[in-house]
Every structure is written in C-alpha cells, then in structure tokens.
Amino acid sequence: MKSFLVTGGAGSIGSYVCEYLIAGGHQVTALDNGPSLKVEHLFDSGRFKFVQDSVLVKDVVERLVDQNDVVIHLAAIADPKRYVNEPLNVLNVNLKGSLGLLDRCSRQGKRFVFASTSEVLGKNPHVPWKEDADRLLGPPNINRWCYSTGKALIEHYCYAYGQQEELPFVIMRFFNVYGPRCDDLGQGRVIPIFLEKFLKGQPVVVHGDGSQTRCFTYIEDTAQAVVDLALSDKALGMCFNIGSDRETSILELAQAMKKAGGFSNELIYQTHLEVFGKSYEDIPRRIPDVSRIKDVIGWQATTSLEDGLKKTIDFYRPIVRSGA
Ligand code: UDP
C-alpha cells in the first residue's frame, strides 16, 4: 500500500483516479478547491481524505506532500474559454501551484506525477505526435497559448529537477478527455458544450467548418493510465501521451453524438473569431502516437467513441431532466 496526494482529486479525472487507487488498496488524500461531490462515495473506505483548499496555499501543500509517498498533480484550469478570458488565473494556478509542489517533492524525494497536455505541441502539423515532437505555437499576445506555455514550462522544470535534484517524476499528456463527471454541462470542452445543447433541444454550434480533428479519450481509460503510470518504476523520468488514436472531426463528433443519443437538433456554424474574438487560434489536427505508453506499461485506450458517448449521455440525461 502507498499513500497518494491527488491534487484536483475531486475533479473529473481526479475523482476516477482516487477511486481506482482506493480500489487498489491505497491511501488517498484529495486536495481540491472545489466541493467533494464527485468523491463522496470514497469516504466509507476509511482510506480517503478530502482537503478543500488551493494548491497555491504553501503550508497546506507542504504538509500534504510530506504526509504522502506520491503526488499526482492534476489541479489546473483547463478550459479554452478561460485561457482567453482569464489568462492571469490560468498562468497563476498552473505555474505557481505546480512550482510549489515540485519544490516540496524535490526536497522530500517524493514521486511527482504531472498532468500536462497535448496542447503543449500546439499546432504542429506533423501528426501523429510522438512525445518528443516539436512544439509550434502562436505568439504570446494570443491568450490561447498561455495554457500550453505554462504546462510546457512545468515539463521543463520536471526534467531540470530530475537532472539536478534527482526528482523522480512522470509527465502525462492528455488528449481531449471526456466522459461522466467531466465539466458541468455547457462549460469547458466541446463534448459537454454540445451535450447541453442536444439535451435541451437547442441548435448545436460547430466552430469553423467542423473539419478540425481531435482524438477523444474516455475518462475511465485516462484515469487507469494515470494510476498505472504513477505506480510504475519503468515510467520514471519520461513523458507519455495518454490518448485514443482515433481521429474524429468536430462535425463527425456532432453526428456521432446525435446518433448515440437519438437527437435531431439542428447544427449551426460560427467562426472562431465570432465565438472567441482575436485572442484565440484553433488547432487543426491533434493526434497522439501512443506507442510509448503501450511499450512501457502496456496501456491503450479501449473504450470506443460510440460506447463512451453513450455512457456520457446516459450520465448527463437525468441531470437535465431533473433540471439540476
Ligand atoms: N468547438 C465547437 N463548438 C463548441 C465548442 C468547441 O465546434 O461549442 C470546437 C473548438 O473550436 C475546437 C474543438 O471543438 O476546434 C475542440 O475544442 P475544445 O474546447 O474541446 O478544446 P481543444 O481541443 O481545442 O483544446
């Protein structure tokens, strides 16, 4: 049995990570500034603690790092609308929060498992992306890139602490995670945004012509990869793509959701400029090369988009029906 600190542990991915760790017999403390709704079911285990606080609070972070063997750092602001509207909050939480944790983990020799993002590679057109592919971003006056830059800087810090201070670390890059318990409907990423419209019978807004692609990765597959990597000694010092490698355009996604939920909503189109203004740039294609994680720990995404969408829709449908 090991003890884990999971920052963002009451969030979408975090709640599944905590659940799988508890099921594996481990001790878990979730640190989250949000409510404990998604992890209430774990309290009965007797091996789960919840601390409602921010990763920016130094003494809390230090105490919790000291009390645990491994830190899985998931807490972040990861919502494209917020990159554009609140770049200062995005940078502060993602940079300052991570630096505090890294510093303490390094001093105490604790394993640091960092949630980075496929976004670090920006708009590199040479898909599929291996972990060491080049980064291609727009300029810093385009707010969209603040998230990518912050996450990439923390990746640099992981390698630097690893090289100079012997920090044991693992970097994980997520690719468009979706599923039950994800963002509130209508917020965050494309799937919860589309789903709110589908469930409320309103037109679904496709940005651009909908030909831009993503690889949508089911949340339970993602959380399993996080836990497997956090427990693996072979993964130390490395970066891993965690994703499905099925490329889906946004238009195909809308159609797949229509089919999975039996919806008949109208699709309408708006340009990115109309939706986000000038401080946004879209990414045309985003596809991981997932050979490394398969080779090192034997993980691959197993949930099809169709099954994952069905489970997601089944989860959210009663919430909208009850008006919650
Ligand atoms: N998108 C869309 N309609 C929406 C929300 C998002 O067409 O209501 C598009 C968005 O412009 C992007 C893709 O869906 O091209 C994925 O966006 P998301 O916000 O999920 O995150 P990203 O993958 O860009 O980080």
Coordinates of C-alpha atoms in Angstrom, one line a residue, residues 3-315:
S3 CA -0.2 6.9 0.1
F4 CA -1.1 9.4 -2.6
L5 CA -1.8 13.0 -2.7
V6 CA -4.1 13.8 -5.7
T7 CA -4.4 17.5 -6.4
G8 CA -7.6 18.2 -8.3
G9 CA -8.7 14.9 -6.8
A10 CA -12.4 16.0 -6.6
G11 CA -12.4 16.9 -10.3
S12 CA -13.4 14.8 -13.2
I13 CA -10.3 12.8 -13.9
G14 CA -9.2 13.1 -10.3
S15 CA -12.3 11.5 -8.9
Y16 CA -11.7 8.4 -11.0
V17 CA -8.0 8.3 -10.2
C18 CA -8.9 8.4 -6.4
E19 CA -11.5 5.7 -6.9
Y20 CA -9.1 3.4 -8.7
L21 CA -6.3 4.0 -6.1
I22 CA -8.7 3.2 -3.3
A23 CA -9.9 0.1 -5.1
G24 CA -6.2 -0.9 -5.4
G25 CA -5.9 -0.7 -1.6
H26 CA -4.0 2.6 -1.3
Q27 CA -4.4 5.6 1.0
V28 CA -5.6 8.7 -0.8
T29 CA -5.8 12.4 0.1
A30 CA -7.6 14.6 -2.5
L31 CA -6.7 18.3 -2.4
D32 CA -9.2 20.3 -4.4
N33 CA -10.6 23.9 -4.1
G34 CA -14.0 22.6 -5.3
P35 CA -16.6 20.6 -3.4
S36 CA -16.3 16.9 -2.6
L37 CA -19.4 15.9 -4.6
K38 CA -17.6 13.6 -7.0
V39 CA -15.7 11.7 -4.3
E40 CA -18.4 11.4 -1.6
H41 CA -18.6 7.6 -2.3
L42 CA -15.0 7.1 -1.2
F43 CA -15.3 8.3 2.4
D44 CA -16.7 4.9 3.5
S45 CA -13.4 3.2 2.5
G46 CA -11.7 4.7 5.6
R47 CA -8.6 5.3 3.4
F48 CA -9.8 8.5 1.8
K49 CA -9.3 12.1 3.0
F50 CA -10.5 15.3 1.3
V51 CA -8.9 18.7 1.9
Q52 CA -10.8 21.6 0.4
D53 CA -8.1 24.1 -0.4
S54 CA -6.0 25.6 -3.2
V55 CA -2.6 24.3 -4.5
L56 CA -1.5 27.9 -4.0
V57 CA -1.5 27.6 -0.2
K58 CA 2.1 26.8 0.7
D59 CA 1.7 25.3 4.2
V60 CA -1.1 23.1 3.1
V61 CA 0.8 21.9 0.1
E62 CA 4.0 21.2 2.1
R63 CA 2.1 19.3 4.9
L64 CA 0.3 17.1 2.4
V65 CA 3.4 16.4 0.3
D66 CA 5.2 15.4 3.4
Q67 CA 2.5 13.0 4.5
N68 CA 2.3 11.1 1.2
D69 CA 4.6 8.9 -0.9
V70 CA 3.4 10.0 -4.3
V71 CA 1.9 13.2 -5.7
I72 CA -0.4 13.1 -8.7
H73 CA -0.8 16.7 -9.8
L74 CA -4.0 17.1 -11.8
A75 CA -5.2 20.5 -10.4
A76 CA -5.3 23.1 -13.2
I77 CA -7.5 25.4 -15.1
A78 CA -8.1 23.6 -18.4
D79 CA -10.9 25.4 -20.3
P80 CA -10.1 27.1 -23.6
K81 CA -12.7 29.9 -22.9
R82 CA -10.8 30.7 -19.6
Y83 CA -7.4 30.8 -21.4
V84 CA -8.9 33.6 -23.4
N85 CA -10.8 35.4 -20.6
E86 CA -8.7 34.8 -17.5
P87 CA -5.1 34.3 -18.7
L88 CA -3.7 35.5 -15.3
N89 CA -5.6 32.9 -13.3
V90 CA -4.7 30.2 -15.8
L91 CA -1.0 31.1 -15.5
N92 CA -1.0 31.6 -11.7
V93 CA -2.7 28.3 -10.9
N94 CA -0.9 26.3 -13.5
L95 CA 2.6 27.7 -12.8
K96 CA 2.7 28.8 -9.2
G97 CA 0.7 25.8 -8.0
S98 CA 2.9 23.3 -9.8
L99 CA 6.2 25.0 -8.7
G100 CA 5.2 24.8 -5.0
L101 CA 4.5 21.1 -5.4
L102 CA 7.6 20.4 -7.4
D103 CA 9.9 22.2 -4.9
R104 CA 8.5 20.3 -2.0
C105 CA 8.5 16.9 -3.8
S106 CA 12.1 17.5 -4.8
R107 CA 13.2 18.4 -1.2
Q108 CA 11.4 15.3 0.2
G109 CA 12.3 12.9 -2.6
K110 CA 8.6 12.3 -3.4
R111 CA 7.4 11.0 -6.8
F112 CA 5.8 13.8 -8.8
V113 CA 3.3 12.7 -11.5
F114 CA 2.4 15.7 -13.6
A115 CA -0.7 16.2 -15.7
S116 CA 0.5 18.0 -18.8
T117 CA -1.4 18.3 -22.0
S118 CA -1.4 17.6 -25.7
E119 CA -1.8 21.3 -26.0
V120 CA 1.9 21.8 -25.4
L121 CA 2.6 20.8 -29.0
G122 CA 0.2 23.5 -30.2
K123 CA -0.5 23.4 -33.9
N124 CA 2.4 21.2 -35.1
P125 CA 1.0 19.9 -38.4
H126 CA 3.0 16.7 -38.4
V127 CA 0.6 14.3 -36.8
P128 CA 0.6 11.8 -35.1
W129 CA 2.7 13.4 -32.4
K130 CA 5.4 11.5 -30.6
E131 CA 6.3 12.8 -27.1
D132 CA 9.4 14.4 -28.4
A133 CA 7.8 16.2 -31.4
D134 CA 8.4 19.9 -31.9
R135 CA 6.2 22.5 -30.3
L136 CA 4.6 25.0 -32.7
L137 CA 2.7 27.9 -31.0
G138 CA 1.4 31.3 -31.9
P139 CA 2.7 34.4 -30.2
P140 CA 2.3 35.3 -26.5
N141 CA -0.3 38.0 -27.3
I142 CA -2.7 35.3 -28.3
N143 CA -4.0 34.2 -24.9
R144 CA -4.9 30.7 -26.1
W145 CA -1.2 29.7 -25.8
C146 CA -0.8 30.6 -22.1
Y147 CA -2.1 27.2 -21.1
S148 CA 0.3 25.4 -23.4
T149 CA 3.2 27.5 -22.4
G150 CA 2.6 27.1 -18.7
K151 CA 2.3 23.3 -18.9
A152 CA 5.4 23.1 -21.1
L153 CA 7.4 25.2 -18.6
I154 CA 6.5 22.8 -15.8
E155 CA 7.6 19.9 -18.0
H156 CA 10.9 21.7 -18.3
Y157 CA 11.0 22.0 -14.5
C158 CA 10.4 18.3 -14.2
Y159 CA 13.4 17.5 -16.3
A160 CA 15.5 20.2 -14.6
Y161 CA 14.6 18.9 -11.1
G162 CA 15.2 15.4 -12.3
Q163 CA 18.6 16.2 -13.6
Q164 CA 19.9 18.5 -10.8
E165 CA 17.9 17.3 -7.8
E166 CA 17.1 13.7 -8.6
L167 CA 13.4 14.3 -8.5
P168 CA 11.5 11.1 -9.5
F169 CA 8.9 12.3 -12.0
V170 CA 6.5 11.2 -14.7
I171 CA 4.8 13.5 -17.3
M172 CA 1.5 12.7 -18.8
R173 CA 0.0 14.4 -21.8
F174 CA -3.8 14.1 -22.0
F175 CA -5.7 14.2 -25.3
N176 CA -9.3 15.5 -25.1
V177 CA -10.6 13.6 -22.2
Y178 CA -14.4 13.2 -21.9
G179 CA -17.0 11.2 -20.0
P180 CA -19.2 11.2 -17.0
R181 CA -18.3 13.7 -14.2
C182 CA -16.5 15.9 -16.6
D183 CA -17.2 19.6 -16.8
D184 CA -20.6 20.9 -15.9
L185 CA -22.8 20.7 -19.0
G186 CA -22.5 23.7 -21.3
Q187 CA -19.0 24.5 -20.0
G188 CA -15.4 23.6 -20.7
R189 CA -14.8 21.3 -23.6
V190 CA -16.7 20.6 -26.8
I191 CA -18.5 17.4 -25.6
P192 CA -20.2 18.9 -22.5
I193 CA -21.0 22.0 -24.5
F194 CA -22.6 20.0 -27.4
L195 CA -24.4 17.8 -24.9
E196 CA -26.1 20.6 -23.1
K197 CA -27.5 21.8 -26.5
F198 CA -28.5 18.3 -27.5
L199 CA -30.3 17.6 -24.3
K200 CA -32.1 20.9 -24.2
G201 CA -33.2 20.6 -27.9
Q202 CA -31.2 23.7 -28.9
P203 CA -29.1 24.2 -32.0
V204 CA -25.5 22.9 -31.7
V205 CA -22.8 25.3 -32.6
V206 CA -19.9 23.9 -34.7
H207 CA -16.9 26.3 -34.8
G208 CA -15.4 26.9 -38.3
D209 CA -16.4 24.2 -40.8
G210 CA -16.0 21.4 -38.3
S211 CA -13.2 19.7 -40.2
Q212 CA -10.7 20.3 -37.3
T213 CA -9.9 17.0 -35.6
R214 CA -9.3 15.7 -32.1
C215 CA -8.8 12.2 -30.5
F216 CA -11.4 11.9 -27.8
T217 CA -10.3 9.8 -24.9
Y218 CA -12.7 8.2 -22.4
I219 CA -12.2 9.3 -18.8
E220 CA -12.0 5.8 -17.3
D221 CA -9.3 4.8 -19.8
T222 CA -7.4 8.0 -19.0
A223 CA -7.7 7.5 -15.2
Q224 CA -6.4 3.9 -15.5
A225 CA -3.4 5.2 -17.4
V226 CA -2.7 7.8 -14.7
V227 CA -2.8 5.1 -12.0
D228 CA -0.7 2.6 -13.9
L229 CA 2.0 5.3 -14.7
A230 CA 2.0 6.5 -11.1
L231 CA 2.7 3.0 -9.9
S232 CA 5.3 2.1 -12.5
D233 CA 9.1 2.4 -11.8
K234 CA 9.7 1.9 -15.5
A235 CA 7.9 5.2 -16.3
L236 CA 10.1 7.4 -14.2
G237 CA 11.8 10.3 -15.9
M238 CA 9.7 10.0 -19.0
C239 CA 6.8 11.8 -20.7
F240 CA 3.8 9.8 -22.1
N241 CA 0.9 10.6 -24.4
I242 CA -2.4 9.3 -23.0
G243 CA -4.9 9.2 -25.7
S244 CA -7.1 7.4 -28.1
D245 CA -5.5 7.4 -31.6
R246 CA -8.9 7.6 -33.4
E247 CA -9.0 10.9 -35.3
T248 CA -12.5 12.4 -35.3
S249 CA -13.5 15.7 -36.8
I250 CA -15.8 18.0 -34.8
L251 CA -18.5 17.6 -37.4
E252 CA -18.2 13.8 -37.1
L253 CA -18.3 14.2 -33.3
A254 CA -21.6 16.1 -33.5
Q255 CA -23.0 13.4 -35.8
A256 CA -21.8 10.6 -33.5
M257 CA -23.4 12.3 -30.5
K258 CA -26.7 12.8 -32.5
K259 CA -26.7 9.1 -33.2
A260 CA -25.7 7.9 -29.7
G261 CA -28.4 10.0 -28.0
G262 CA -31.1 9.7 -30.7
F263 CA -31.1 13.5 -31.1
S264 CA -32.4 15.5 -34.0
N265 CA -31.0 19.0 -33.2
E266 CA -30.0 21.4 -35.9
L267 CA -26.2 22.0 -36.4
I268 CA -25.2 25.7 -37.0
Y269 CA -21.8 27.1 -37.8
Q270 CA -19.9 30.1 -36.3
T271 CA -16.4 31.2 -37.0
H272 CA -13.8 31.0 -34.2
L273 CA -13.4 34.8 -34.5
E274 CA -17.2 35.3 -33.8
V275 CA -17.0 33.0 -30.8
F276 CA -13.7 33.8 -29.1
G277 CA -12.6 37.1 -30.6
K278 CA -9.0 37.8 -31.7
S279 CA -7.1 36.2 -28.8
Y280 CA -7.8 32.7 -29.9
E281 CA -6.4 30.4 -32.6
D282 CA -7.7 26.9 -33.3
I283 CA -5.7 23.7 -33.7
P284 CA -6.4 21.9 -37.0
R285 CA -5.4 18.3 -36.1
R286 CA -4.4 16.7 -32.8
I287 CA -3.4 13.0 -32.8
P288 CA -1.1 11.2 -30.4
D289 CA 1.4 8.5 -31.2
V290 CA 0.7 6.1 -28.4
S291 CA 3.4 3.5 -28.9
R292 CA 5.5 4.6 -25.9
I293 CA 2.8 4.1 -23.2
K294 CA 1.9 0.8 -24.8
D295 CA 5.5 -0.4 -24.9
V296 CA 6.4 0.8 -21.4
I297 CA 3.3 -0.1 -19.3
G298 CA 1.1 -2.0 -21.8
W299 CA -1.8 0.6 -21.7
Q300 CA -4.0 1.6 -24.5
A301 CA -7.4 3.2 -24.8
T302 CA -10.1 0.5 -25.1
T303 CA -13.4 2.4 -25.0
S304 CA -14.8 3.2 -28.5
L305 CA -16.1 6.7 -29.1
E306 CA -19.6 5.3 -29.6
D307 CA -19.6 3.5 -26.2
G308 CA -18.0 6.4 -24.4
L309 CA -20.6 8.8 -25.8
K310 CA -23.4 6.6 -24.8
K311 CA -22.2 6.3 -21.3
T312 CA -21.6 10.1 -21.1
I313 CA -25.1 10.9 -22.4
D314 CA -26.7 8.3 -20.0
F315 CA -24.9 10.1 -17.2

